[in-house]
PDB file of C-alpha atoms in Angstrom:
ATOM      1  CA  UNK J 780      -9.915 -17.649   3.569  1.00 46.00           C
ATOM      2  CA  UNK J 781      -8.323 -16.153   0.494  1.00 47.00           C
ATOM      3  CA  UNK J 782      -8.409 -18.298  -2.641  1.00 52.00           C
ATOM      4  CA  UNK J 783      -4.809 -17.370  -3.468  1.00 56.00           C
ATOM      5  CA  UNK J 784      -1.759 -17.333  -1.218  1.00 60.00           C
ATOM      6  CA  UNK J 785      -0.448 -14.381  -3.208  1.00 65.00           C
ATOM      7  CA  UNK J 786      -3.421 -12.115  -2.521  1.00 66.00           C
ATOM      8  CA  UNK J 787      -5.237 -11.250   0.680  1.00 74.00           C
ATOM      9  CA  UNK J 788      -8.820 -10.101   0.336  1.00 80.00           C
ATOM     10  CA  UNK J 789      -9.039  -6.447   1.475  1.00 79.00           C
ATOM     11  CA  UNK J 790     -10.909  -5.719   4.660  1.00 82.00           C
ATOM     12  CA  UNK J 791     -13.595  -3.054   5.133  1.00 84.00           C
ATOM     13  CA  UNK J 792     -11.093  -0.212   5.651  1.00 84.00           C
ATOM     14  CA  UNK J 793      -8.956  -1.304   2.682  1.00 85.00           C
ATOM     15  CA  UNK J 794     -12.036  -1.448   0.431  1.00 86.00           C
ATOM     16  CA  UNK J 795     -13.036   2.074   1.447  1.00 88.00           C
ATOM     17  CA  UNK J 796      -9.480   3.296   0.899  1.00 89.00           C
ATOM     18  CA  UNK J 797      -9.254   1.636  -2.549  1.00 89.00           C
ATOM     19  CA  UNK J 798     -12.604   3.123  -3.546  1.00 91.00           C
ATOM     20  CA  UNK J 799     -11.460   6.563  -2.405  1.00 93.00           C
ATOM     21  CA  UNK J 800      -8.220   6.258  -4.386  1.00 92.00           C
ATOM     22  CA  UNK J 801     -10.148   5.155  -7.483  1.00 94.00           C
ATOM     23  CA  UNK J 802     -12.524   8.121  -7.239  1.00 94.00           C
ATOM     24  CA  UNK J 803      -9.686  10.606  -6.698  1.00 95.00           C
ATOM     25  CA  UNK J 804      -7.681   9.109  -9.579  1.00 94.00           C
ATOM     26  CA  UNK J 805     -10.698   9.225 -11.919  1.00 95.00           C
ATOM     27  CA  UNK J 806     -11.448  12.837 -11.026  1.00 96.00           C
ATOM     28  CA  UNK J 807      -7.804  13.793 -11.582  1.00 96.00           C
ATOM     29  CA  UNK J 808      -7.745  12.055 -14.968  1.00 95.00           C
ATOM     30  CA  UNK J 809     -11.016  13.685 -16.067  1.00 96.00           C
ATOM     31  CA  UNK J 810      -9.680  17.029 -14.895  1.00 95.00           C
ATOM     32  CA  UNK J 811      -6.517  16.591 -16.959  1.00 95.00           C
ATOM     33  CA  UNK J 812      -8.529  15.652 -20.053  1.00 94.00           C
ATOM     34  CA  UNK J 813     -10.839  18.632 -19.530  1.00 94.00           C
ATOM     35  CA  UNK J 814      -7.869  20.978 -19.141  1.00 94.00           C
ATOM     36  CA  UNK J 815      -6.256  19.692 -22.356  1.00 91.00           C
ATOM     37  CA  UNK J 816      -9.548  20.030 -24.255  1.00 91.00           C
ATOM     38  CA  UNK J 817     -10.002  23.576 -22.945  1.00 90.00           C
ATOM     39  CA  UNK J 818      -6.491  24.542 -24.035  1.00 89.00           C
ATOM     40  CA  UNK J 819      -7.111  23.145 -27.504  1.00 86.00           C
ATOM     41  CA  UNK J 820     -10.473  24.908 -27.699  1.00 86.00           C
ATOM     42  CA  UNK J 821      -8.902  28.170 -26.563  1.00 85.00           C
ATOM     43  CA  UNK J 822      -6.403  27.913 -29.417  1.00 83.00           C
ATOM     44  CA  UNK J 823      -9.171  27.281 -31.943  1.00 84.00           C
ATOM     45  CA  UNK J 824      -8.260  23.644 -32.633  1.00 83.00           C
ATOM     46  CA  UNK J 825     -11.904  22.531 -32.552  1.00 84.00           C
ATOM     47  CA  UNK J 826     -13.060  24.933 -35.259  1.00 83.00           C
ATOM     48  CA  UNK J 827     -15.101  23.080 -37.884  1.00 82.00           C
ATOM     49  CA  UNK J 828     -13.469  24.815 -40.842  1.00 85.00           C
ATOM     50  CA  UNK J 829     -10.145  23.167 -40.008  1.00 84.00           C
ATOM     51  CA  UNK J 830     -11.557  19.913 -41.379  1.00 88.00           C
ATOM     52  CA  UNK J 831     -12.077  21.508 -44.795  1.00 86.00           C
ATOM     53  CA  UNK J 832      -8.442  20.947 -45.766  1.00 87.00           C
ATOM     54  CA  UNK J 833      -9.214  17.252 -46.265  1.00 88.00           C
ATOM     55  CA  UNK J 834     -11.694  18.177 -49.012  1.00 87.00           C
ATOM     56  CA  UNK J 835      -8.846  19.313 -51.243  1.00 88.00           C
ATOM     57  CA  UNK J 836      -7.829  16.820 -53.914  1.00 89.00           C
ATOM     58  CA  UNK J 837      -4.142  17.580 -53.387  1.00 89.00           C
ATOM     59  CA  UNK J 838      -4.332  16.749 -49.669  1.00 90.00           C
ATOM     60  CA  UNK J 839      -6.180  13.490 -50.288  1.00 91.00           C
ATOM     61  CA  UNK J 840      -3.689  12.522 -53.000  1.00 92.00           C
ATOM     62  CA  UNK J 841      -0.812  13.307 -50.638  1.00 92.00           C
ATOM     63  CA  UNK J 842      -2.323  11.073 -47.941  1.00 93.00           C
ATOM     64  CA  UNK J 843      -2.882   8.241 -50.436  1.00 94.00           C
ATOM     65  CA  UNK J 844       0.699   8.457 -51.712  1.00 93.00           C
ATOM     66  CA  UNK J 845       2.012   8.421 -48.140  1.00 93.00           C
ATOM     67  CA  UNK J 846      -0.135   5.393 -47.311  1.00 94.00           C
ATOM     68  CA  UNK J 847       1.153   3.503 -50.344  1.00 95.00           C
ATOM     69  CA  UNK J 848       4.743   4.414 -49.453  1.00 93.00           C
ATOM     70  CA  UNK J 849       4.227   3.163 -45.905  1.00 94.00           C
ATOM     71  CA  UNK J 850       2.681  -0.100 -47.069  1.00 94.00           C
ATOM     72  CA  UNK J 851       5.478  -0.642 -49.601  1.00 94.00           C
ATOM     73  CA  UNK J 852       8.180  -0.273 -46.962  1.00 95.00           C
ATOM     74  CA  UNK J 853       6.229  -2.425 -44.515  1.00 95.00           C
ATOM     75  CA  UNK J 854       5.704  -5.195 -47.070  1.00 94.00           C
ATOM     76  CA  UNK J 855       9.377  -5.280 -48.028  1.00 95.00           C
ATOM     77  CA  UNK J 856      10.643  -5.036 -44.454  1.00 95.00           C
ATOM     78  CA  UNK J 857       8.120  -7.600 -43.200  1.00 93.00           C
ATOM     79  CA  UNK J 858       9.057 -10.224 -45.790  1.00 95.00           C
ATOM     80  CA  UNK J 859      12.803  -9.577 -45.608  1.00 96.00           C
ATOM     81  CA  UNK J 860      12.817  -9.598 -41.798  1.00 94.00           C
ATOM     82  CA  UNK J 861      11.048 -12.970 -41.662  1.00 93.00           C
ATOM     83  CA  UNK J 862      13.469 -14.505 -44.169  1.00 94.00           C
ATOM     84  CA  UNK J 863      16.410 -12.966 -42.325  1.00 95.00           C
ATOM     85  CA  UNK J 864      14.985 -14.249 -39.028  1.00 93.00           C
ATOM     86  CA  UNK J 865      14.958 -17.814 -40.331  1.00 92.00           C
ATOM     87  CA  UNK J 866      18.609 -17.503 -41.390  1.00 93.00           C
ATOM     88  CA  UNK J 867      19.627 -16.024 -38.032  1.00 93.00           C
ATOM     89  CA  UNK J 868      17.644 -18.619 -36.111  1.00 91.00           C
ATOM     90  CA  UNK J 869      19.269 -21.487 -38.000  1.00 90.00           C
ATOM     91  CA  UNK J 870      22.693 -19.959 -37.368  1.00 91.00           C
ATOM     92  CA  UNK J 871      21.812 -19.384 -33.703  1.00 91.00           C
ATOM     93  CA  UNK J 872      20.913 -23.080 -33.315  1.00 88.00           C
ATOM     94  CA  UNK J 873      23.898 -24.339 -35.323  1.00 87.00           C
ATOM     95  CA  UNK J 874      26.133 -27.057 -33.924  1.00 85.00           C
ATOM     96  CA  UNK J 875      29.168 -25.138 -35.205  1.00 88.00           C
ATOM     97  CA  UNK J 876      30.368 -22.806 -32.464  1.00 90.00           C
ATOM     98  CA  UNK J 877      31.793 -20.037 -34.759  1.00 91.00           C
ATOM     99  CA  UNK J 878      28.522 -19.768 -36.687  1.00 92.00           C
ATOM    100  CA  UNK J 879      26.484 -19.814 -33.484  1.00 91.00           C
ATOM    101  CA  UNK J 880      28.570 -17.117 -31.796  1.00 95.00           C
ATOM    102  CA  UNK J 881      28.506 -14.835 -34.834  1.00 94.00           C
ATOM    103  CA  UNK J 882      24.713 -15.065 -34.824  1.00 93.00           C
ATOM    104  CA  UNK J 883      24.541 -14.422 -31.073  1.00 93.00           C
ATOM    105  CA  UNK J 884      26.758 -11.323 -31.302  1.00 94.00           C
ATOM    106  CA  UNK J 885      24.880  -9.972 -34.339  1.00 94.00           C
ATOM    107  CA  UNK J 886      21.458 -10.448 -32.716  1.00 93.00           C
ATOM    108  CA  UNK J 887      22.469  -8.953 -29.375  1.00 93.00           C
ATOM    109  CA  UNK J 888      24.243  -6.030 -31.057  1.00 93.00           C
ATOM    110  CA  UNK J 889      21.401  -4.865 -33.277  1.00 93.00           C
ATOM    111  CA  UNK J 890      18.746  -5.506 -30.653  1.00 91.00           C
ATOM    112  CA  UNK J 891      20.693  -3.170 -28.356  1.00 91.00           C
ATOM    113  CA  UNK J 892      21.258  -0.347 -30.860  1.00 91.00           C
ATOM    114  CA  UNK J 893      18.252   2.000 -31.193  1.00 92.00           C
ATOM    115  CA  UNK J 894      16.523   1.424 -34.505  1.00 92.00           C
ATOM    116  CA  UNK J 895      16.637   5.112 -35.423  1.00 91.00           C
ATOM    117  CA  UNK J 896      20.438   5.115 -35.146  1.00 92.00           C
ATOM    118  CA  UNK J 897      20.679   2.085 -37.442  1.00 91.00           C
ATOM    119  CA  UNK J 898      18.397   3.687 -40.029  1.00 92.00           C
ATOM    120  CA  UNK J 899      20.236   7.013 -39.886  1.00 90.00           C
ATOM    121  CA  UNK J 900      23.633   5.318 -40.171  1.00 89.00           C
ATOM    122  CA  UNK J 901      22.499   3.452 -43.260  1.00 89.00           C
ATOM    123  CA  UNK J 902      21.079   6.624 -44.783  1.00 89.00           C
ATOM    124  CA  UNK J 903      24.190   8.755 -44.315  1.00 85.00           C
ATOM    125  CA  UNK J 904      26.226   6.200 -46.221  1.00 75.00           C
ATOM    126  CA  UNK J 905      27.876   3.857 -43.758  1.00 70.00           C
ATOM    127  CA  UNK J 906      27.570   1.088 -46.389  1.00 65.00           C
ATOM    128  CA  UNK J 907      27.509   3.296 -49.466  1.00 64.00           C
ATOM    129  CA  UNK J 908      24.943   5.616 -51.021  1.00 76.00           C
ATOM    130  CA  UNK J 909      21.427   4.490 -50.157  1.00 83.00           C
ATOM    131  CA  UNK J 910      18.038   6.029 -50.839  1.00 88.00           C
ATOM    132  CA  UNK J 911      15.796   6.854 -47.860  1.00 90.00           C
ATOM    133  CA  UNK J 912      13.426   4.022 -48.759  1.00 92.00           C
ATOM    134  CA  UNK J 913      16.088   1.313 -48.796  1.00 92.00           C
ATOM    135  CA  UNK J 914      17.775   2.713 -45.692  1.00 92.00           C
ATOM    136  CA  UNK J 915      14.442   2.414 -43.898  1.00 93.00           C
ATOM    137  CA  UNK J 916      13.743  -1.069 -45.301  1.00 94.00           C
ATOM    138  CA  UNK J 917      17.200  -2.368 -44.433  1.00 94.00           C
ATOM    139  CA  UNK J 918      17.131  -0.874 -40.942  1.00 94.00           C
ATOM    140  CA  UNK J 919      13.716  -2.392 -40.220  1.00 95.00           C
ATOM    141  CA  UNK J 920      14.849  -5.710 -41.678  1.00 95.00           C
ATOM    142  CA  UNK J 921      17.937  -5.933 -39.493  1.00 95.00           C
ATOM    143  CA  UNK J 922      16.258  -4.969 -36.231  1.00 95.00           C
ATOM    144  CA  UNK J 923      13.023  -6.900 -36.660  1.00 95.00           C
ATOM    145  CA  UNK J 924      14.868  -9.877 -38.147  1.00 94.00           C
ATOM    146  CA  UNK J 925      16.902 -10.127 -34.929  1.00 94.00           C
ATOM    147  CA  UNK J 926      13.759  -9.961 -32.789  1.00 94.00           C
ATOM    148  CA  UNK J 927      11.876 -12.463 -34.941  1.00 93.00           C
ATOM    149  CA  UNK J 928      14.889 -14.807 -34.842  1.00 93.00           C
ATOM    150  CA  UNK J 929      14.652 -14.947 -31.051  1.00 92.00           C
ATOM    151  CA  UNK J 930      10.912 -15.552 -31.309  1.00 92.00           C
ATOM    152  CA  UNK J 931      11.481 -18.465 -33.676  1.00 91.00           C
ATOM    153  CA  UNK J 932      14.238 -19.849 -31.460  1.00 90.00           C
ATOM    154  CA  UNK J 933      11.853 -19.834 -28.498  1.00 89.00           C
ATOM    155  CA  UNK J 934       9.295 -21.701 -30.591  1.00 88.00           C
ATOM    156  CA  UNK J 935      11.858 -24.273 -31.722  1.00 88.00           C
ATOM    157  CA  UNK J 936      13.025 -24.874 -28.155  1.00 87.00           C
ATOM    158  CA  UNK J 937       9.421 -25.381 -27.087  1.00 85.00           C
ATOM    159  CA  UNK J 938       8.983 -28.390 -29.395  1.00 85.00           C
ATOM    160  CA  UNK J 939       9.119 -31.598 -27.307  1.00 85.00           C
ATOM    161  CA  UNK J 940      12.545 -33.238 -27.511  1.00 85.00           C
ATOM    162  CA  UNK J 941      10.954 -36.619 -28.056  1.00 85.00           C
ATOM    163  CA  UNK J 942       9.809 -35.592 -31.517  1.00 85.00           C
ATOM    164  CA  UNK J 943      13.331 -34.633 -32.524  1.00 82.00           C
ATOM    165  CA  UNK J 944      14.774 -37.852 -31.121  1.00 83.00           C
ATOM    166  CA  UNK J 945      12.123 -39.899 -32.932  1.00 87.00           C
ATOM    167  CA  UNK J 946      12.922 -38.111 -36.194  1.00 85.00           C
ATOM    168  CA  UNK J 947      16.632 -38.846 -35.831  1.00 83.00           C
ATOM    169  CA  UNK J 948      15.790 -42.459 -34.984  1.00 86.00           C
ATOM    170  CA  UNK J 949      13.943 -42.692 -38.310  1.00 84.00           C
ATOM    171  CA  UNK J 950      17.113 -41.615 -40.100  1.00 84.00           C
ATOM    172  CA  UNK J 951      16.198 -37.994 -40.895  1.00 83.00           C
ATOM    173  CA  UNK J 952      19.015 -35.487 -41.249  1.00 85.00           C
ATOM    174  CA  UNK J 953      19.148 -32.308 -39.182  1.00 80.00           C
ATOM    175  CA  UNK J 954      18.045 -30.187 -42.150  1.00 81.00           C
ATOM    176  CA  UNK J 955      14.995 -32.386 -42.656  1.00 84.00           C
ATOM    177  CA  UNK J 956      14.155 -32.325 -38.952  1.00 84.00           C
ATOM    178  CA  UNK J 957      14.446 -28.539 -38.827  1.00 82.00           C
ATOM    179  CA  UNK J 958      12.416 -27.928 -41.986  1.00 84.00           C
ATOM    180  CA  UNK J 959       9.678 -30.526 -41.510  1.00 84.00           C
ATOM    181  CA  UNK J 960       9.278 -30.768 -37.733  1.00 85.00           C
ATOM    182  CA  UNK J 961      10.795 -27.874 -35.803  1.00 86.00           C
ATOM    183  CA  UNK J 962       9.995 -24.773 -37.852  1.00 85.00           C
ATOM    184  CA  UNK J 963       6.373 -25.613 -38.760  1.00 85.00           C
ATOM    185  CA  UNK J 964       5.519 -26.133 -35.092  1.00 84.00           C
ATOM    186  CA  UNK J 965       7.575 -23.115 -33.991  1.00 84.00           C
ATOM    187  CA  UNK J 966       5.781 -20.811 -36.435  1.00 84.00           C
ATOM    188  CA  UNK J 967       2.382 -22.189 -35.417  1.00 82.00           C
ATOM    189  CA  UNK J 968       2.998 -21.779 -31.693  1.00 81.00           C
ATOM    190  CA  UNK J 969       4.637 -18.349 -31.967  1.00 85.00           C
ATOM    191  CA  UNK J 970       2.309 -16.927 -34.622  1.00 84.00           C
ATOM    192  CA  UNK J 971       0.658 -14.349 -32.296  1.00 82.00           C
ATOM    193  CA  UNK J 972       4.081 -13.024 -31.282  1.00 86.00           C
ATOM    194  CA  UNK J 973       5.251 -12.932 -34.906  1.00 89.00           C
ATOM    195  CA  UNK J 974       2.186 -10.929 -35.932  1.00 88.00           C
ATOM    196  CA  UNK J 975       2.668  -8.603 -32.944  1.00 87.00           C
ATOM    197  CA  UNK J 976       6.222  -7.898 -34.088  1.00 91.00           C
ATOM    198  CA  UNK J 977       4.931  -7.213 -37.605  1.00 91.00           C
ATOM    199  CA  UNK J 978       2.617  -4.608 -36.070  1.00 90.00           C
ATOM    200  CA  UNK J 979       5.709  -3.064 -34.457  1.00 91.00           C
ATOM    201  CA  UNK J 980       7.385  -3.101 -37.886  1.00 93.00           C
ATOM    202  CA  UNK J 981       4.413  -1.261 -39.366  1.00 92.00           C
ATOM    203  CA  UNK J 982       4.514   1.425 -36.671  1.00 91.00           C
ATOM    204  CA  UNK J 983       8.289   1.764 -36.938  1.00 92.00           C
ATOM    205  CA  UNK J 984       7.923   2.842 -40.574  1.00 93.00           C
ATOM    206  CA  UNK J 985       7.061   6.236 -39.058  1.00 91.00           C
ATOM    207  CA  UNK J 986      10.783   6.671 -38.317  1.00 92.00           C
ATOM    208  CA  UNK J 987      11.202   7.313 -42.018  1.00 90.00           C
ATOM    209  CA  UNK J 988      10.259  10.969 -41.531  1.00 88.00           C
ATOM    210  CA  UNK J 989      13.657  11.468 -39.852  1.00 89.00           C
ATOM    211  CA  UNK J 990      15.409  10.624 -43.123  1.00 89.00           C
ATOM    212  CA  UNK J 991      12.879  12.494 -45.293  1.00 86.00           C
ATOM    213  CA  UNK J 992      11.079   9.428 -46.588  1.00 90.00           C
ATOM    214  CA  UNK J 993       7.509  10.478 -47.561  1.00 90.00           C
ATOM    215  CA  UNK J 994       5.561   8.027 -45.375  1.00 90.00           C
ATOM    216  CA  UNK J 995       2.445   8.769 -43.293  1.00 91.00           C
ATOM    217  CA  UNK J 996       4.085  10.652 -40.443  1.00 90.00           C
ATOM    218  CA  UNK J 997       6.118  12.776 -42.864  1.00 90.00           C
ATOM    219  CA  UNK J 998       2.937  13.623 -44.760  1.00 90.00           C
ATOM    220  CA  UNK J 999       1.080  14.418 -41.519  1.00 90.00           C
ATOM    221  CA  UNK J1000       3.849  16.786 -40.456  1.00 89.00           C
ATOM    222  CA  UNK J1001       3.719  18.620 -43.798  1.00 89.00           C
ATOM    223  CA  UNK J1002      -0.064  18.974 -43.668  1.00 88.00           C
ATOM    224  CA  UNK J1003      -0.150  20.110 -40.052  1.00 86.00           C
ATOM    225  CA  UNK J1004       2.646  22.684 -40.468  1.00 85.00           C
ATOM    226  CA  UNK J1005       1.904  24.093 -43.913  1.00 81.00           C
ATOM    227  CA  UNK J1006      -1.876  24.371 -44.271  1.00 76.00           C
ATOM    228  CA  UNK J1007      -3.111  26.947 -41.726  1.00 78.00           C
ATOM    229  CA  UNK J1008      -6.775  27.920 -41.805  1.00 79.00           C
ATOM    230  CA  UNK J1009      -7.433  31.413 -40.455  1.00 76.00           C
ATOM    231  CA  UNK J1010      -4.019  31.413 -38.818  1.00 79.00           C
ATOM    232  CA  UNK J1011      -4.673  28.105 -36.995  1.00 82.00           C
ATOM    233  CA  UNK J1012      -2.774  24.958 -37.906  1.00 84.00           C
ATOM    234  CA  UNK J1013      -4.958  21.802 -38.092  1.00 86.00           C
ATOM    235  CA  UNK J1014      -2.971  19.780 -35.558  1.00 86.00           C
ATOM    236  CA  UNK J1015      -5.869  17.944 -33.897  1.00 88.00           C
ATOM    237  CA  UNK J1016      -7.516  17.145 -37.216  1.00 88.00           C
ATOM    238  CA  UNK J1017      -4.278  15.807 -38.719  1.00 90.00           C
ATOM    239  CA  UNK J1018      -3.494  13.663 -35.672  1.00 91.00           C
ATOM    240  CA  UNK J1019      -7.046  12.283 -35.726  1.00 91.00           C
ATOM    241  CA  UNK J1020      -7.000  11.350 -39.411  1.00 92.00           C
ATOM    242  CA  UNK J1021      -3.526   9.832 -39.504  1.00 93.00           C
ATOM    243  CA  UNK J1022      -3.994   8.150 -36.131  1.00 92.00           C
ATOM    244  CA  UNK J1023      -7.153   6.520 -37.474  1.00 93.00           C
ATOM    245  CA  UNK J1024      -5.194   5.246 -40.493  1.00 93.00           C
ATOM    246  CA  UNK J1025      -2.519   3.686 -38.284  1.00 92.00           C
ATOM    247  CA  UNK J1026      -5.167   2.113 -36.032  1.00 92.00           C
ATOM    248  CA  UNK J1027      -6.991   0.667 -39.043  1.00 93.00           C
ATOM    249  CA  UNK J1028      -3.782  -0.858 -40.400  1.00 91.00           C
ATOM    250  CA  UNK J1029      -2.892  -2.409 -37.028  1.00 88.00           C
ATOM    251  CA  UNK J1030      -6.429  -3.781 -36.585  1.00 89.00           C
ATOM    252  CA  UNK J1031      -6.221  -5.311 -40.056  1.00 89.00           C
ATOM    253  CA  UNK J1032      -3.011  -7.110 -39.063  1.00 86.00           C
ATOM    254  CA  UNK J1033      -4.618  -8.288 -35.809  1.00 83.00           C
ATOM    255  CA  UNK J1034      -7.607  -9.627 -37.761  1.00 87.00           C
ATOM    256  CA  UNK J1035      -5.234 -11.424 -40.129  1.00 83.00           C
ATOM    257  CA  UNK J1036      -3.474 -13.026 -37.149  1.00 78.00           C
ATOM    258  CA  UNK J1037      -6.771 -14.288 -35.714  1.00 80.00           C
ATOM    259  CA  UNK J1038      -7.860 -15.576 -39.132  1.00 82.00           C
ATOM    260  CA  UNK J1039      -4.614 -17.507 -39.633  1.00 78.00           C
ATOM    261  CA  UNK J1040      -4.819 -18.857 -36.085  1.00 74.00           C
ATOM    262  CA  UNK J1041      -8.385 -20.092 -36.633  1.00 79.00           C
ATOM    263  CA  UNK J1042      -7.410 -21.747 -39.913  1.00 76.00           C
ATOM    264  CA  UNK J1043      -4.414 -23.342 -38.241  1.00 70.00           C
ATOM    265  CA  UNK J1044      -6.530 -24.691 -35.370  1.00 69.00           C
ATOM    266  CA  UNK J1045      -9.114 -26.006 -37.808  1.00 67.00           C
ATOM    267  CA  UNK J1046      -6.464 -27.805 -39.861  1.00 60.00           C
ATOM    268  CA  UNK J1047      -5.093 -29.466 -36.720  1.00 55.00           C
ATOM    269  CA  UNK J1048      -8.507 -30.686 -35.575  1.00 44.00           C
ATOM    270  CA  UNK J1049      -9.685 -31.760 -39.008  1.00 40.00           C
ATOM    271  CA  UNK J1050      -7.288 -34.731 -39.280  1.00 38.00           C
ATOM    272  CA  UNK J1051      -9.199 -38.005 -39.619  1.00 41.00           C
ATOM    273  CA  UNK J1052      -7.856 -41.546 -39.238  1.00 37.00           C
ATOM    274  CA  UNK J1053      -6.798 -43.310 -42.422  1.00 39.00           C
ATOM    275  CA  UNK J1054      -9.097 -45.928 -43.887  1.00 40.00           C
ATOM    276  CA  UNK J1055      -8.920 -49.150 -41.886  1.00 38.00           C
ATOM    277  CA  UNK J1056      -7.074 -47.543 -38.969  1.00 37.00           C
ATOM    278  CA  UNK J1057     -10.024 -48.132 -36.667  1.00 41.00           C
ATOM    279  CA  UNK J1058     -10.007 -51.868 -37.312  1.00 38.00           C
ATOM    280  CA  UNK J1059      -6.241 -52.102 -36.863  1.00 32.00           C
ATOM    281  CA  UNK J1060      -6.357 -50.332 -33.487  1.00 39.00           C
ATOM    282  CA  UNK J1061      -9.471 -52.000 -32.152  1.00 42.00           C
ATOM    283  CA  UNK J1062      -8.654 -53.634 -28.828  1.00 40.00           C
ATOM    284  CA  UNK J1063      -9.955 -56.773 -27.236  1.00 41.00           C
ATOM    285  CA  UNK J1064     -12.498 -56.721 -24.364  1.00 43.00           C
ATOM    286  CA  UNK J1065     -11.481 -55.217 -21.042  1.00 42.00           C
ATOM    287  CA  UNK J1066      -8.793 -57.123 -19.212  1.00 43.00           C
ATOM    288  CA  UNK J1067      -6.975 -58.287 -22.354  1.00 42.00           C
ATOM    289  CA  UNK J1068      -3.884 -56.604 -23.774  1.00 40.00           C
ATOM    290  CA  UNK J1069      -4.064 -58.290 -27.182  1.00 45.00           C
ATOM    291  CA  UNK J1070      -5.451 -56.654 -30.261  1.00 41.00           C
ATOM    292  CA  UNK J1071      -8.757 -57.931 -31.598  1.00 43.00           C
ATOM    293  CA  UNK J1072      -8.587 -60.414 -34.497  1.00 46.00           C
ATOM    294  CA  UNK J1073      -8.205 -58.692 -37.823  1.00 45.00           C
ATOM    295  CA  UNK J1074      -9.013 -60.357 -41.138  1.00 46.00           C
ATOM    296  CA  UNK J1075      -6.039 -60.945 -43.392  1.00 48.00           C
ATOM    297  CA  UNK J1076      -7.060 -59.303 -46.680  1.00 46.00           C
ATOM    298  CA  UNK J1077      -4.860 -61.654 -48.660  1.00 45.00           C
ATOM    299  CA  UNK J1078      -6.151 -65.031 -47.477  1.00 46.00           C
ATOM    300  CA  UNK J1079      -9.350 -64.307 -45.623  1.00 45.00           C
ATOM    301  CA  UNK J1080      -7.771 -65.883 -42.489  1.00 48.00           C
ATOM    302  CA  UNK J1081      -8.107 -64.461 -39.070  1.00 43.00           C
ATOM    303  CA  UNK J1082      -4.840 -63.643 -37.378  1.00 44.00           C
ATOM    304  CA  UNK J1083      -3.557 -61.907 -34.277  1.00 44.00           C
ATOM    305  CA  UNK J1084      -0.707 -59.334 -34.210  1.00 43.00           C
TER     306      UNK J1084
END
């Protein structure tokens, strides 16, 4: 009998059919890859001398400048979007209906508009003259701030209600509850999603080439279209080099997420009871509901609580 009610184990004919489909699909995929490689080879894209362009100091300097420009925009947009997300999340969870509805409309609006349109609108001067860098930063901040706000809201709503009620019972104000109880736990629980959205922010910096900002994709396009070797443009080589840079940056962010998650887990499990807590919580032998006698440090008497 199948272990899951949602899946029936395939019979002999189904297994043969699935195997046949897998073989046919694999052959078709390998054929497509072989055809693409042949076309690239026929156009001279695999010529070894095409890699020589990366030995030029000017090309390497151009790539380094583009990398620094990309990282600068990502750093600014990443920080601003997280700060903006906190503001939007607080407004989204506000008890005041006007504030809450303004946040809802703003988040839904800019999550629905394509990011490229937002960036282009900012660049052409919808809010005044703006350089390509700040148009890109502001566009990334608005869009990713809206997404991160919803991520934080999901984390806040996942915190058990009993903790909030206990905090209010202790006399804490809503600001204190939000800052000391809700947001720390929301960030900790949603950290993988937050980092994933930061990876999206990093990749979305490539939209800057549409507004002539000299980031990695803009630099790759210039190199691929303006440095022919023997009449052949180094398209494959440029895609390989710049693709490797993007992959390395994304892997670095993924490693950072895992590192922070490990540190966070270690800090949660490293909490030890306060001195004397063991004696105060020591229970009587089985069958009794009273606490064990604890010496009174002031008089040396033995008392029961």
